[in-house]
N, CA, C and O atoms as CSV, one atom per row, in Angstrom:
chain,resi,resn,atom,element,x,y,z
A,1,MET,N,N,119.278,95.809,122.213
A,1,MET,CA,C,118.144,96.192,121.402
A,1,MET,C,C,116.872,96.058,122.236
A,1,MET,O,O,116.755,95.172,123.082
A,2,ASN,N,N,115.951,96.932,121.987
A,2,ASN,CA,C,114.731,96.972,122.763
A,2,ASN,C,C,113.832,95.784,122.403
A,2,ASN,O,O,113.702,95.433,121.230
A,3,VAL,N,N,113.213,95.167,123.418
A,3,VAL,CA,C,112.369,93.992,123.215
A,3,VAL,C,C,111.114,94.361,122.419
A,3,VAL,O,O,110.674,93.592,121.565
A,4,LYS,N,N,110.546,95.516,122.692
A,4,LYS,CA,C,109.348,95.940,121.960
A,4,LYS,C,C,109.650,96.140,120.481
A,4,LYS,O,O,108.848,95.764,119.626
A,5,ARG,N,N,110.778,96.717,120.182
A,5,ARG,CA,C,111.148,96.945,118.780
A,5,ARG,C,C,111.400,95.608,118.069
A,5,ARG,O,O,111.023,95.447,116.909
A,6,THR,N,N,112.027,94.661,118.750
A,6,THR,CA,C,112.263,93.336,118.168
A,6,THR,C,C,110.943,92.615,117.927
A,6,THR,O,O,110.740,92.027,116.865
A,7,PHE,N,N,110.047,92.659,118.906
A,7,PHE,CA,C,108.746,92.021,118.764
A,7,PHE,C,C,107.940,92.679,117.646
A,7,PHE,O,O,107.232,91.994,116.907
A,8,GLY,N,N,108.041,93.989,117.519
A,8,GLY,CA,C,107.373,94.695,116.441
A,8,GLY,C,C,107.887,94.286,115.078
A,8,GLY,O,O,107.112,94.164,114.129
A,9,THR,N,N,109.186,94.072,114.974
A,9,THR,CA,C,109.781,93.615,113.721
A,9,THR,C,C,109.300,92.216,113.369
A,9,THR,O,O,109.000,91.934,112.209
A,10,ILE,N,N,109.226,91.337,114.365
A,10,ILE,CA,C,108.742,89.974,114.133
A,10,ILE,C,C,107.285,90.000,113.692
A,10,ILE,O,O,106.911,89.289,112.760
A,11,LEU,N,N,106.457,90.811,114.347
A,11,LEU,CA,C,105.054,90.912,113.955
A,11,LEU,C,C,104.902,91.458,112.544
A,11,LEU,O,O,104.041,91.003,111.791
A,12,THR,N,N,105.723,92.419,112.186
A,12,THR,CA,C,105.661,92.990,110.842
A,12,THR,C,C,106.010,91.943,109.792
A,12,THR,O,O,105.335,91.838,108.767
A,13,VAL,N,N,107.056,91.173,110.044
A,13,VAL,CA,C,107.457,90.132,109.092
A,13,VAL,C,C,106.376,89.056,108.982
A,13,VAL,O,O,106.078,88.594,107.881
A,14,LEU,N,N,105.789,88.654,110.106
A,14,LEU,CA,C,104.704,87.668,110.062
A,14,LEU,C,C,103.493,88.209,109.307
A,14,LEU,O,O,102.829,87.469,108.582
A,15,GLY,N,N,103.210,89.481,109.475
A,15,GLY,CA,C,102.109,90.098,108.747
A,15,GLY,C,C,102.354,90.116,107.253
A,15,GLY,O,O,101.439,89.868,106.468
A,16,ILE,N,N,103.581,90.407,106.854
A,16,ILE,CA,C,103.924,90.405,105.431
A,16,ILE,C,C,103.789,88.995,104.858
A,16,ILE,O,O,103.295,88.821,103.744
A,17,ILE,N,N,104.225,87.996,105.612
A,17,ILE,CA,C,104.103,86.608,105.150
A,17,ILE,C,C,102.634,86.228,104.996
A,17,ILE,O,O,102.262,85.580,104.018
A,18,GLY,N,N,101.800,86.624,105.952
A,18,GLY,CA,C,100.376,86.330,105.859
A,18,GLY,C,C,99.717,87.016,104.677
A,18,GLY,O,O,98.856,86.429,104.022
A,19,LEU,N,N,100.105,88.239,104.400
A,19,LEU,CA,C,99.532,88.961,103.260
A,19,LEU,C,C,99.996,88.364,101.932
A,19,LEU,O,O,99.220,88.303,100.978
A,20,ILE,N,N,101.242,87.927,101.864
A,20,ILE,CA,C,101.733,87.278,100.646
A,20,ILE,C,C,101.005,85.951,100.423
A,20,ILE,O,O,100.635,85.627,99.295
A,21,TYR,N,N,100.801,85.191,101.486
A,21,TYR,CA,C,100.071,83.922,101.386
A,21,TYR,C,C,98.643,84.156,100.894
A,21,TYR,O,O,98.145,83.413,100.049
A,22,THR,N,N,97.996,85.178,101.419
A,22,THR,CA,C,96.632,85.496,101.003
A,22,THR,C,C,96.591,85.933,99.544
A,22,THR,O,O,95.718,85.502,98.792
A,23,GLY,N,N,97.514,86.771,99.147
A,23,GLY,CA,C,97.565,87.208,97.753
A,23,GLY,C,C,97.828,86.056,96.811
A,23,GLY,O,O,97.228,85.984,95.738
A,24,TYR,N,N,98.717,85.154,97.193
A,24,TYR,CA,C,99.015,83.997,96.358
A,24,TYR,C,C,97.783,83.104,96.215
A,24,TYR,O,O,97.508,82.589,95.131
A,25,GLY,N,N,97.046,82.924,97.305
A,25,GLY,CA,C,95.839,82.103,97.251
A,25,GLY,C,C,94.765,82.712,96.374
A,25,GLY,O,O,94.076,81.993,95.650
A,26,PHE,N,N,94.611,84.032,96.428
A,26,PHE,CA,C,93.621,84.687,95.579
A,26,PHE,C,C,94.012,84.622,94.104
A,26,PHE,O,O,93.150,84.465,93.240
A,27,VAL,N,N,95.296,84.739,93.815
A,27,VAL,CA,C,95.747,84.672,92.430
A,27,VAL,C,C,95.558,83.255,91.867
A,27,VAL,O,O,95.203,83.091,90.700
A,28,LYS,N,N,95.796,82.244,92.696
A,28,LYS,CA,C,95.645,80.859,92.261
A,28,LYS,C,C,94.186,80.389,92.306
A,28,LYS,O,O,93.911,79.231,91.989
A,29,HIS,N,N,93.253,81.253,92.688
A,29,HIS,CA,C,91.822,80.937,92.765
A,29,HIS,C,C,91.560,79.732,93.661
A,29,HIS,O,O,90.876,78.785,93.274
A,30,ASP,N,N,92.115,79.792,94.857
A,30,ASP,CA,C,91.924,78.724,95.833
A,30,ASP,C,C,90.465,78.682,96.274
A,30,ASP,O,O,89.856,79.730,96.491
A,31,ASN,N,N,89.900,77.493,96.408
A,31,ASN,CA,C,88.492,77.355,96.762
A,31,ASN,C,C,88.218,77.614,98.242
A,31,ASN,O,O,87.077,77.882,98.616
A,32,ASP,N,N,89.229,77.541,99.075
A,32,ASP,CA,C,89.046,77.726,100.517
A,32,ASP,C,C,89.176,79.216,100.857
A,32,ASP,O,O,90.176,79.647,101.432
A,33,THR,N,N,88.156,79.989,100.495
A,33,THR,CA,C,88.241,81.441,100.661
A,33,THR,C,C,88.166,81.872,102.113
A,33,THR,O,O,88.728,82.906,102.474
A,34,ARG,N,N,87.485,81.105,102.956
A,34,ARG,CA,C,87.369,81.492,104.366
A,34,ARG,C,C,88.736,81.498,105.040
A,34,ARG,O,O,89.053,82.422,105.789
A,35,SER,N,N,89.541,80.484,104.782
A,35,SER,CA,C,90.876,80.455,105.401
A,35,SER,C,C,91.763,81.564,104.836
A,35,SER,O,O,92.609,82.109,105.545
A,36,LEU,N,N,91.569,81.895,103.559
A,36,LEU,CA,C,92.346,82.999,102.989
A,36,LEU,C,C,91.951,84.324,103.622
A,36,LEU,O,O,92.810,85.164,103.889
A,37,LEU,N,N,90.667,84.517,103.862
A,37,LEU,CA,C,90.225,85.759,104.502
A,37,LEU,C,C,90.740,85.865,105.934
A,37,LEU,O,O,91.146,86.940,106.375
A,38,VAL,N,N,90.723,84.749,106.656
A,38,VAL,CA,C,91.243,84.754,108.031
A,38,VAL,C,C,92.747,85.029,108.030
A,38,VAL,O,O,93.233,85.817,108.841
A,39,ALA,N,N,93.482,84.385,107.128
A,39,ALA,CA,C,94.929,84.613,107.051
A,39,ALA,C,C,95.222,86.059,106.664
A,39,ALA,O,O,96.156,86.666,107.189
A,40,GLY,N,N,94.427,86.612,105.747
A,40,GLY,CA,C,94.620,88.008,105.356
A,40,GLY,C,C,94.318,88.971,106.491
A,40,GLY,O,O,95.042,89.947,106.689
A,41,LEU,N,N,93.255,88.704,107.236
A,41,LEU,CA,C,92.891,89.566,108.363
A,41,LEU,C,C,93.950,89.516,109.458
A,41,LEU,O,O,94.333,90.550,110.006
A,42,ILE,N,N,94.418,88.322,109.774
A,42,ILE,CA,C,95.479,88.187,110.781
A,42,ILE,C,C,96.765,88.848,110.289
A,42,ILE,O,O,97.483,89.471,111.072
A,43,GLY,N,N,97.056,88.715,108.998
A,43,GLY,CA,C,98.233,89.360,108.430
A,43,GLY,C,C,98.166,90.870,108.541
A,43,GLY,O,O,99.163,91.515,108.867
A,44,VAL,N,N,96.989,91.444,108.272
A,44,VAL,CA,C,96.817,92.899,108.379
A,44,VAL,C,C,96.984,93.353,109.822
A,44,VAL,O,O,97.641,94.360,110.086
A,45,VAL,N,N,96.387,92.611,110.762
A,45,VAL,CA,C,96.493,92.972,112.175
A,45,VAL,C,C,97.950,92.896,112.638
A,45,VAL,O,O,98.438,93.811,113.300
A,46,PHE,N,N,98.643,91.815,112.294
A,46,PHE,CA,C,100.048,91.668,112.677
A,46,PHE,C,C,100.897,92.769,112.056
A,46,PHE,O,O,101.754,93.350,112.722
A,47,PHE,N,N,100.657,93.055,110.781
A,47,PHE,CA,C,101.463,94.048,110.082
A,47,PHE,C,C,101.322,95.423,110.724
A,47,PHE,O,O,102.326,96.065,111.032
A,48,PHE,N,N,100.095,95.879,110.929
A,48,PHE,CA,C,99.914,97.225,111.466
A,48,PHE,C,C,100.279,97.326,112.946
A,48,PHE,O,O,100.746,98.376,113.388
A,49,SER,N,N,100.079,96.266,113.716
A,49,SER,CA,C,100.512,96.326,115.114
A,49,SER,C,C,102.034,96.322,115.211
A,49,SER,O,O,102.599,97.000,116.070
A,50,GLY,N,N,102.705,95.567,114.341
A,50,GLY,CA,C,104.166,95.573,114.332
A,50,GLY,C,C,104.731,96.914,113.915
A,50,GLY,O,O,105.692,97.400,114.512
A,51,ILE,N,N,104.139,97.517,112.893
A,51,ILE,CA,C,104.585,98.836,112.451
A,51,ILE,C,C,104.403,99.864,113.561
A,51,ILE,O,O,105.285,100.691,113.793
A,52,SER,N,N,103.263,99.817,114.246
A,52,SER,CA,C,103.032,100.802,115.311
A,52,SER,C,C,103.972,100.575,116.491
A,52,SER,O,O,104.395,101.540,117.128
A,53,LEU,N,N,104.308,99.320,116.798
A,53,LEU,CA,C,105.270,99.067,117.875
A,53,LEU,C,C,106.645,99.612,117.521
A,53,LEU,O,O,107.302,100.230,118.359
A,54,VAL,N,N,107.081,99.393,116.304
A,54,VAL,CA,C,108.396,99.885,115.890
A,54,VAL,C,C,108.404,101.410,115.871
A,54,VAL,O,O,109.375,102.039,116.291
A,55,LYS,N,N,107.325,101.996,115.384
A,55,LYS,CA,C,107.280,103.450,115.229
A,55,LYS,C,C,107.172,104.173,116.580
A,55,LYS,O,O,107.771,105.234,116.759
A,56,ASN,N,N,106.427,103.616,117.516
A,56,ASN,CA,C,106.174,104.320,118.775
A,56,ASN,C,C,107.166,103.981,119.882
A,56,ASN,O,O,107.094,104.567,120.963
A,57,THR,N,N,108.076,103.066,119.648
A,57,THR,CA,C,109.076,102.731,120.659
A,57,THR,C,C,110.278,103.646,120.518
A,57,THR,O,O,110.861,103.773,119.441
A,58,LYS,N,N,110.638,104.279,121.622
A,58,LYS,CA,C,111.765,105.214,121.603
A,58,LYS,C,C,113.063,104.471,121.826
A,58,LYS,O,O,113.109,103.502,122.584
A,59,ASP,N,N,114.113,104.919,121.172
A,59,ASP,CA,C,115.430,104.327,121.334
A,59,ASP,C,C,116.021,104.736,122.682
A,59,ASP,O,O,115.976,105.902,123.074
A,60,GLU,N,N,116.572,103.750,123.373
A,60,GLU,CA,C,117.235,104.016,124.646
A,60,GLU,C,C,118.690,103.579,124.513
A,60,GLU,O,O,118.976,102.414,124.235
A,61,ALA,N,N,119.584,104.503,124.709
A,61,ALA,CA,C,121.000,104.171,124.561
A,61,ALA,C,C,121.607,103.702,125.842
A,61,ALA,O,O,122.795,103.384,125.883
């Protein structure tokens, strides 16, 4: 399996976890909004970079 595709999958999963954590914090009305915004921003960056790595990496047999 290609290393770039594996790394892209890991980044995508980490991004999803960060976005779920941010959503959970907003729903629970957590007072530490700065950390939620940072976690959400990092989650978005990880998610979209992982998706682009998976999408733009060509399969090599």
